[in-house]
Tab-separated table of C-alpha atoms and ligand atoms in Angstrom:
chain	number	residue	atom	x	y	z
M	1	UNK	CA	-4.545	-141.765	-81.455
M	2	UNK	CA	-4.088	-141.746	-85.229
M	3	UNK	CA	-7.947	-140.907	-86.098
M	4	UNK	CA	-7.508	-137.740	-84.697
M	5	UNK	CA	-7.092	-134.511	-86.505
M	6	UNK	CA	-3.972	-133.166	-84.644
M	7	UNK	CA	-3.137	-131.641	-81.210
M	8	UNK	CA	-5.037	-128.678	-79.391
M	9	UNK	CA	-3.319	-127.360	-76.566
M	10	UNK	CA	-4.747	-124.132	-74.267
M	11	UNK	CA	-3.684	-123.225	-70.914
M	12	UNK	CA	-6.311	-122.037	-68.444
M	13	UNK	CA	-5.389	-120.061	-65.103
M	14	UNK	CA	-5.887	-121.419	-62.190
M	15	UNK	CA	-8.832	-118.191	-61.129
M	16	UNK	CA	-10.810	-120.812	-58.319
M	17	UNK	CA	-14.197	-122.351	-59.374
M	18	UNK	CA	-14.734	-121.539	-62.537
M	19	UNK	CA	-18.139	-118.803	-63.728
M	20	UNK	CA	-20.407	-118.937	-65.981
M	21	UNK	CA	-18.257	-116.871	-68.400
M	22	UNK	CA	-15.564	-119.316	-67.956
M	23	UNK	CA	-18.094	-122.437	-68.833
M	24	UNK	CA	-19.404	-120.924	-71.914
M	25	UNK	CA	-15.968	-119.279	-73.164
M	26	UNK	CA	-13.643	-121.512	-73.044
M	27	UNK	CA	-14.318	-125.308	-70.830
M	28	UNK	CA	-17.105	-126.163	-73.230
M	29	UNK	CA	-15.350	-126.041	-76.144
M	30	UNK	CA	-12.248	-127.461	-74.444
M	31	UNK	CA	-14.893	-130.914	-73.532
M	32	UNK	CA	-15.862	-130.685	-77.427
M	33	UNK	CA	-13.076	-130.747	-79.039
M	34	UNK	CA	-11.831	-134.178	-77.079
M	35	UNK	CA	-13.980	-135.716	-79.968
M	36	UNK	CA	-11.632	-134.893	-82.852
M	37	UNK	CA	-8.778	-133.695	-80.978
M	38	UNK	CA	-5.745	-135.601	-79.187
M	39	UNK	CA	-6.343	-132.326	-76.442
M	40	UNK	CA	-3.261	-131.098	-73.900
M	41	UNK	CA	-5.020	-129.027	-71.300
M	42	UNK	CA	-3.237	-127.382	-68.423
M	43	UNK	CA	-3.682	-125.411	-65.652
M	44	UNK	CA	-0.961	-122.757	-65.733
M	45	UNK	CA	-0.092	-122.101	-62.104
M	46	UNK	CA	3.226	-120.543	-63.058
M	47	UNK	CA	2.035	-117.957	-65.471
M	48	UNK	CA	-0.510	-117.424	-61.857
M	49	UNK	CA	2.625	-115.950	-60.214
M	50	UNK	CA	3.501	-113.342	-62.757
M	51	UNK	CA	0.655	-111.540	-60.308
M	52	UNK	CA	-0.538	-113.771	-57.390
M	53	UNK	CA	0.847	-112.964	-54.223
M	54	UNK	CA	-0.500	-115.830	-51.893
M	55	UNK	CA	0.912	-118.959	-53.320
M	56	UNK	CA	-1.676	-120.811	-50.344
M	57	UNK	CA	-4.787	-119.159	-52.669
M	58	UNK	CA	-2.638	-120.435	-55.749
M	59	UNK	CA	-2.691	-124.231	-54.793
M	60	UNK	CA	-6.303	-124.227	-53.648
M	61	UNK	CA	-7.461	-122.513	-56.848
M	62	UNK	CA	-5.841	-124.620	-58.888
M	63	UNK	CA	-7.490	-127.579	-57.326
M	64	UNK	CA	-10.497	-125.855	-57.766
M	65	UNK	CA	-9.988	-125.246	-61.904
M	66	UNK	CA	-9.141	-129.126	-62.094
M	67	UNK	CA	-12.535	-130.224	-60.569
M	68	UNK	CA	-14.484	-127.840	-62.474
M	69	UNK	CA	-12.582	-129.181	-65.401
M	70	UNK	CA	-13.288	-132.820	-65.053
M	71	UNK	CA	-16.881	-132.930	-64.124
M	72	UNK	CA	-17.167	-130.314	-66.756
M	73	UNK	CA	-16.150	-133.474	-68.524
M	74	UNK	CA	-12.391	-133.835	-70.020
M	75	UNK	CA	-11.461	-136.993	-70.087
M	76	UNK	CA	-8.457	-137.941	-68.434
M	77	UNK	CA	-8.088	-141.488	-70.135
M	78	UNK	CA	-7.596	-139.570	-73.341
M	79	UNK	CA	-6.943	-135.813	-72.579
M	80	UNK	CA	-3.849	-134.830	-70.829
M	81	UNK	CA	-4.442	-132.520	-67.992
M	82	UNK	CA	-2.233	-131.399	-65.819
M	83	UNK	CA	-0.260	-128.312	-63.753
M	84	UNK	CA	2.351	-126.441	-65.304
M	85	UNK	CA	4.864	-126.255	-62.800
M	86	UNK	CA	4.838	-130.398	-62.598
M	87	UNK	CA	6.354	-130.521	-66.137
M	88	UNK	CA	9.943	-128.409	-65.230
M	89	UNK	CA	10.885	-128.469	-69.070
M	90	UNK	CA	8.459	-125.138	-70.083
M	91	UNK	CA	10.569	-123.218	-67.954
M	92	UNK	CA	13.775	-124.517	-69.969
M	93	UNK	CA	12.413	-123.443	-73.394
M	94	UNK	CA	11.102	-120.390	-72.154
M	95	UNK	CA	14.467	-119.434	-71.777
M	96	UNK	CA	15.654	-120.976	-74.718
M	97	UNK	CA	12.920	-118.877	-76.838
M	98	UNK	CA	14.037	-115.650	-74.767
M	99	UNK	CA	16.936	-115.552	-76.550
M	100	UNK	CA	14.880	-114.829	-79.721
M	101	UNK	CA	12.684	-112.671	-78.025
M	102	UNK	CA	12.716	-108.858	-78.842
M	103	UNK	CA	11.838	-106.496	-75.555
M	104	UNK	CA	10.588	-104.191	-76.986
M	105	UNK	CA	7.976	-106.712	-79.005
M	106	UNK	CA	7.072	-107.957	-75.403
M	107	UNK	CA	6.330	-104.824	-74.165
M	108	UNK	CA	4.626	-103.303	-77.173
M	109	UNK	CA	1.581	-105.916	-76.392
M	110	UNK	CA	-1.990	-104.328	-75.222
M	111	UNK	CA	-2.123	-107.201	-72.929
M	112	UNK	CA	1.311	-106.189	-70.880
M	113	UNK	CA	-0.001	-102.495	-70.644
M	114	UNK	CA	-3.380	-103.670	-69.422
M	115	UNK	CA	-1.553	-105.500	-66.577
M	116	UNK	CA	1.045	-102.765	-65.911
M	117	UNK	CA	-2.019	-99.968	-65.245
M	118	UNK	CA	-3.746	-102.718	-63.545
M	119	UNK	CA	-0.665	-103.394	-61.126
M	120	UNK	CA	1.482	-100.449	-61.341
M	121	UNK	CA	3.694	-101.763	-58.595
M	122	UNK	CA	4.072	-105.130	-59.465
M	123	UNK	CA	5.770	-105.086	-62.753
M	124	UNK	CA	8.405	-107.816	-62.718
M	125	UNK	CA	10.377	-109.745	-65.057
M	126	UNK	CA	8.213	-112.149	-65.278
M	127	UNK	CA	4.926	-110.936	-66.058
M	128	UNK	CA	7.139	-109.234	-69.579
M	129	UNK	CA	7.856	-112.476	-70.241
M	130	UNK	CA	4.640	-114.104	-69.869
M	131	UNK	CA	4.455	-114.509	-73.562
M	132	UNK	CA	7.432	-116.131	-73.987
M	133	UNK	CA	6.437	-118.657	-71.424
M	134	UNK	CA	2.969	-119.060	-73.424
M	135	UNK	CA	4.489	-119.754	-76.337
M	136	UNK	CA	7.178	-122.230	-74.347
M	137	UNK	CA	3.503	-124.210	-72.967
M	138	UNK	CA	2.575	-124.574	-77.064
M	139	UNK	CA	5.485	-125.711	-78.430
M	140	UNK	CA	6.614	-128.292	-76.209
M	141	UNK	CA	3.647	-130.307	-76.671
M	142	UNK	CA	4.045	-130.006	-80.810
M	143	UNK	CA	0.691	-128.268	-80.601
M	144	UNK	CA	-1.513	-127.597	-83.864
M	145	UNK	CA	-4.284	-125.727	-82.690
M	146	UNK	CA	-5.000	-123.358	-79.924
M	147	UNK	CA	-8.415	-122.703	-78.846
M	148	UNK	CA	-8.103	-119.241	-77.068
M	149	UNK	CA	-11.106	-115.749	-76.918
M	150	UNK	CA	-9.983	-112.703	-78.960
M	151	UNK	CA	-8.013	-111.518	-75.789
M	152	UNK	CA	-5.449	-113.966	-76.714
M	153	UNK	CA	-4.819	-113.340	-80.177
M	154	UNK	CA	-1.582	-111.222	-79.970
M	155	UNK	CA	-0.118	-114.143	-78.362
M	156	UNK	CA	-0.858	-116.534	-80.397
M	157	UNK	CA	0.505	-114.874	-83.122
M	158	UNK	CA	3.034	-113.761	-81.388
M	159	UNK	CA	4.170	-117.757	-80.228
M	160	UNK	CA	4.119	-118.147	-84.567
M	161	UNK	CA	6.971	-114.782	-84.769
M	162	UNK	CA	9.074	-116.505	-82.004
M	163	UNK	CA	8.493	-120.325	-83.744
M	164	UNK	CA	9.836	-118.518	-86.944
M	165	UNK	CA	13.031	-116.735	-85.508
M	166	UNK	CA	13.722	-119.445	-83.340
M	167	UNK	CA	13.356	-122.186	-87.059
M	168	UNK	CA	15.761	-119.601	-88.523
M	169	UNK	CA	18.397	-118.516	-85.894
M	170	UNK	CA	18.881	-122.691	-85.160
M	171	UNK	CA	18.521	-123.863	-88.903
M	172	UNK	CA	15.878	-126.308	-87.539
M	173	UNK	CA	12.051	-127.355	-87.456
M	174	UNK	CA	11.432	-128.714	-84.483
M	175	UNK	CA	9.426	-126.279	-83.109
M	176	UNK	CA	5.705	-126.333	-84.930
M	177	UNK	CA	4.018	-122.814	-85.564
M	178	UNK	CA	0.602	-123.697	-83.495
M	179	UNK	CA	-2.920	-122.450	-85.565
M	180	UNK	CA	-5.337	-120.617	-83.518
M	181	UNK	CA	-9.370	-121.557	-83.211
M	182	UNK	CA	-11.147	-118.722	-81.841
M	183	UNK	CA	-13.581	-119.841	-79.488
M	184	UNK	CA	-15.176	-116.429	-78.338
M	185	UNK	CA	-18.670	-116.868	-78.291
M	186	UNK	CA	-20.867	-113.427	-78.317
M	187	UNK	CA	-19.152	-111.882	-74.714
M	188	UNK	CA	-20.754	-113.010	-71.528
M	189	UNK	CA	-21.361	-110.325	-69.139
M	190	UNK	CA	-21.918	-110.258	-65.756
M	191	UNK	CA	-25.304	-109.869	-63.335
M	192	UNK	CA	-24.727	-105.990	-63.663
M	193	UNK	CA	-25.800	-106.826	-67.332
M	194	UNK	CA	-22.753	-104.362	-68.407
M	195	UNK	CA	-18.950	-105.561	-68.199
M	196	UNK	CA	-17.732	-108.857	-68.809
M	197	UNK	CA	-18.452	-111.850	-65.902
M	198	UNK	CA	-15.039	-111.669	-63.892
M	199	UNK	CA	-14.642	-112.426	-60.705
M	200	UNK	CA	-12.554	-109.355	-60.182
M	201	UNK	CA	-15.685	-107.644	-60.721
M	202	UNK	CA	-17.683	-109.966	-58.234
M	203	UNK	CA	-20.323	-110.046	-61.374
M	204	UNK	CA	-19.975	-113.756	-61.530
M	205	UNK	CA	-22.138	-116.737	-61.285
M	206	UNK	CA	-20.276	-119.144	-60.501
M	207	UNK	CA	-20.961	-123.157	-62.044
M	208	UNK	CA	-20.226	-124.919	-58.898
M	209	UNK	CA	-22.262	-123.001	-56.812
M	210	UNK	CA	-25.520	-124.479	-55.071
M	211	UNK	CA	-29.034	-124.136	-56.990
M	212	UNK	CA	-29.938	-121.558	-53.898
M	213	UNK	CA	-26.855	-119.476	-54.289
M	214	UNK	CA	-27.399	-119.792	-57.940
M	215	UNK	CA	-30.992	-118.722	-57.552
M	216	UNK	CA	-30.297	-115.460	-55.316
M	217	UNK	CA	-27.490	-114.251	-57.889
M	218	UNK	CA	-30.068	-114.577	-60.813
M	219	UNK	CA	-32.337	-112.546	-58.996
M	220	UNK	CA	-29.650	-109.294	-58.786
M	221	UNK	CA	-28.931	-109.428	-62.103
M	222	UNK	CA	-29.871	-106.035	-63.870
M	223	UNK	CA	-32.028	-106.346	-67.371
M	224	UNK	CA	-33.311	-104.519	-70.094
M	225	UNK	CA	-32.623	-101.019	-68.014
M	226	UNK	CA	-35.516	-99.321	-70.267
M	227	UNK	CA	-38.032	-101.415	-68.149
M	228	UNK	CA	-38.803	-99.541	-64.891
M	229	UNK	CA	-41.936	-101.300	-64.349
M	230	UNK	CA	-43.564	-104.381	-64.465
M	231	UNK	CA	-45.925	-103.235	-67.288
M	232	UNK	CA	-43.611	-101.556	-68.889
M	233	UNK	CA	-42.687	-103.832	-72.479
M	234	UNK	CA	-39.153	-104.636	-72.055
M	235	UNK	CA	-36.824	-105.732	-75.219
M	236	UNK	CA	-35.226	-109.061	-75.198
M	237	UNK	CA	-32.392	-108.018	-77.311
M	238	UNK	CA	-30.861	-105.543	-74.850
M	239	UNK	CA	-31.440	-108.008	-72.146
M	240	UNK	CA	-28.548	-109.954	-70.507
M	241	UNK	CA	-30.791	-112.985	-68.478
M	242	UNK	CA	-32.637	-113.457	-72.429
M	243	UNK	CA	-29.212	-113.480	-74.001
M	244	UNK	CA	-28.564	-116.695	-71.493
M	245	UNK	CA	-32.180	-117.709	-72.236
M	246	UNK	CA	-30.774	-117.864	-76.018
M	247	UNK	CA	-28.409	-120.319	-74.322
M	248	UNK	CA	-30.212	-122.737	-71.573
M	249	UNK	CA	-33.834	-122.505	-72.255
M	250	UNK	CA	-35.387	-124.784	-74.642
M	251	UNK	CA	-35.919	-123.244	-78.128
M	252	UNK	CA	-39.881	-122.674	-77.241
M	253	UNK	CA	-39.952	-121.274	-74.163
M	254	UNK	CA	-37.303	-118.176	-75.599
M	255	UNK	CA	-39.777	-117.900	-78.534
M	256	UNK	CA	-42.624	-117.374	-75.511
M	257	UNK	CA	-40.265	-115.165	-73.744
M	258	UNK	CA	-39.390	-113.438	-76.341
M	259	UNK	CA	-42.860	-112.137	-77.444
M	260	UNK	CA	-44.067	-112.117	-73.740
M	261	UNK	CA	-41.075	-109.596	-72.360
M	262	UNK	CA	-41.999	-107.439	-75.589
M	263	UNK	CA	-46.253	-106.814	-74.355
M	264	UNK	CA	-45.191	-107.044	-70.795
M	265	UNK	CA	-47.051	-110.551	-70.115
M	266	UNK	CA	-44.327	-111.854	-68.688
M	267	UNK	CA	-42.378	-109.302	-66.199
M	268	UNK	CA	-38.536	-109.554	-65.281
M	269	UNK	CA	-38.984	-111.584	-61.669
M	270	UNK	CA	-40.546	-114.793	-63.454
M	271	UNK	CA	-38.217	-114.582	-66.160
M	272	UNK	CA	-35.583	-114.526	-63.913
M	273	UNK	CA	-37.265	-117.456	-62.013
M	274	UNK	CA	-37.478	-119.483	-65.425
M	275	UNK	CA	-34.020	-118.903	-66.148
M	276	UNK	CA	-32.541	-120.278	-62.602
M	277	UNK	CA	-34.518	-123.355	-62.952
M	278	UNK	CA	-33.223	-123.751	-66.714
M	279	UNK	CA	-29.953	-123.318	-65.249
M	280	UNK	CA	-29.442	-125.457	-62.531
M	281	UNK	CA	-31.153	-127.985	-64.192
M	282	UNK	CA	-28.470	-127.909	-67.102
M	283	UNK	CA	-26.057	-127.953	-64.121
M	284	UNK	CA	-26.763	-131.028	-62.159
M	285	UNK	CA	-25.291	-133.395	-63.180
M	286	UNK	CA	-22.060	-131.613	-63.570
M	287	UNK	CA	-22.774	-130.549	-59.924
M	288	UNK	CA	-23.095	-134.579	-58.786
M	289	UNK	CA	-19.664	-135.285	-60.385
M	290	UNK	CA	-17.445	-132.419	-58.888
M	291	UNK	CA	-19.111	-133.279	-55.332
M	292	UNK	CA	-18.291	-136.802	-55.876
M	293	UNK	CA	-14.432	-135.835	-57.133
M	294	UNK	CA	-14.022	-133.310	-54.330
M	295	UNK	CA	-14.874	-136.410	-51.784
M	296	UNK	CA	-11.867	-137.683	-53.474
M	297	UNK	CA	-8.787	-135.520	-53.446
M	298	UNK	CA	-6.292	-138.299	-53.766
M	299	UNK	CA	-7.988	-139.278	-57.011
M	300	UNK	CA	-7.824	-136.231	-58.648
M	301	UNK	CA	-3.889	-135.705	-57.509
M	302	UNK	CA	-3.371	-138.775	-59.316
M	303	UNK	CA	-5.383	-137.908	-62.264
M	304	UNK	CA	-3.020	-134.514	-61.975
M	305	UNK	CA	0.281	-136.457	-61.531
M	306	UNK	CA	-0.379	-139.095	-64.569
M	307	UNK	CA	-1.062	-136.280	-66.536
M	308	UNK	CA	2.265	-134.461	-66.178
M	309	UNK	CA	3.953	-138.019	-66.430
M	310	UNK	CA	2.387	-137.992	-69.592
M	311	UNK	CA	3.274	-134.014	-71.059
M	312	UNK	CA	6.802	-135.179	-69.175
M	313	UNK	CA	7.252	-138.020	-71.907
M	314	UNK	CA	6.585	-135.243	-74.163
M	315	UNK	CA	8.114	-132.109	-73.073
M	316	UNK	CA	11.044	-134.646	-72.606
M	317	UNK	CA	11.302	-135.043	-76.156
M	318	UNK	CA	10.769	-132.001	-77.594
M	319	UNK	CA	13.534	-130.996	-75.592
M	320	UNK	CA	16.276	-133.528	-76.395
M	321	UNK	CA	15.683	-131.936	-80.224
M	322	UNK	CA	15.659	-128.206	-78.873
M	323	UNK	CA	19.046	-128.875	-77.322
M	324	UNK	CA	20.611	-130.668	-80.159
M	325	UNK	CA	19.436	-127.144	-82.355
M	326	UNK	CA	20.566	-124.663	-79.807
M	327	UNK	CA	24.088	-126.480	-80.103
M	328	UNK	CA	24.805	-126.767	-76.213
M	329	UNK	CA	28.300	-127.803	-75.345
J	1	LIG	N1	-2.667	-116.452	-71.206
J	1	LIG	C1	-3.825	-117.205	-70.945
J	1	LIG	C2	-4.939	-116.653	-70.343
J	1	LIG	O1	-5.170	-115.753	-69.970
J	1	LIG	C3	-3.710	-118.689	-70.670
J	1	LIG	C4	-2.427	-119.522	-70.927
J	1	LIG	C5	-1.552	-119.842	-70.543
J	1	LIG	C6	-2.554	-120.133	-72.232
J	1	LIG	N2	-0.754	-120.790	-71.792
J	1	LIG	C7	-1.860	-120.820	-72.325
J	1	LIG	C8	-3.609	-120.192	-73.763
J	1	LIG	C9	-1.138	-121.417	-73.736
J	1	LIG	C10	-3.126	-121.065	-74.300
J	1	LIG	C11	-2.167	-121.883	-74.521
J	1	LIG	O2	-6.019	-117.272	-70.325
């Protein structure tokens, strides 16, 4: 694809069905980047093993994530979509990179400290090496640009450092320092209106939910905490429902809601009903495509197998150069 600007790579954790936060923060960008870049997207099941105990869930969750990505508009004819463990070269590169990784750097990372706090009883060796495996993902496919949220920025910086150390130590230029594209949109809050939307907090709205489930979830959303009675004037700028209206509702209606909320012309219940309608309408084509794919699991597995084959070809090319660089006997 010579007309494209370079190669994008990103990994997405197999957390099962995607929610609105996953969609707006990552998936939507993955889809858009396909127009300008040659894209490689990977569902990182090996990374998930650092914290997941039930591998049966891992299998289902990986498949559900693949359905969401494909239904959202990842085009497997051009983009490489695959499952991380289907390209075992990544674990080999991970081992080589680990030799140029100072241990203290890994244990100092804020993301590592967070994981230890969340999972004090499962601080395994793999968890410490999480960023090294990520660096292996990125460099294995000779990535120019990595689209990630701001929480992952330290890992990209870490990858750049590891690339420099590796190339210096082995006197080579085989690994490429990736650039980072911050794809963060204003944080998507959960239905509690307080915390970032996340499955573990159960404050999320699944994009594959039925219209009815979606409506129910939206009706539970916390709005402007100052607005208690229907007649109280509202403050749209602090309301999470309004924040989402701005993304999914036509501008004229957003302007109307802005004005009417402030003078209590529209109540929160009506405002949420409108949002539910607009969101359901926006995701109708997605849900239809997703249902069609879910009805053909063999086809989805074939897409992932084809992606893995193309990914392995790129990976093996890099690894041949890497093995030469480290001068394995
Ligand atoms: N660590 C990333 C996350 O938690 C997922 C990931 C794994 C990734 N490998 C990657 C992201 C490589 C970008 C590039 O979201």
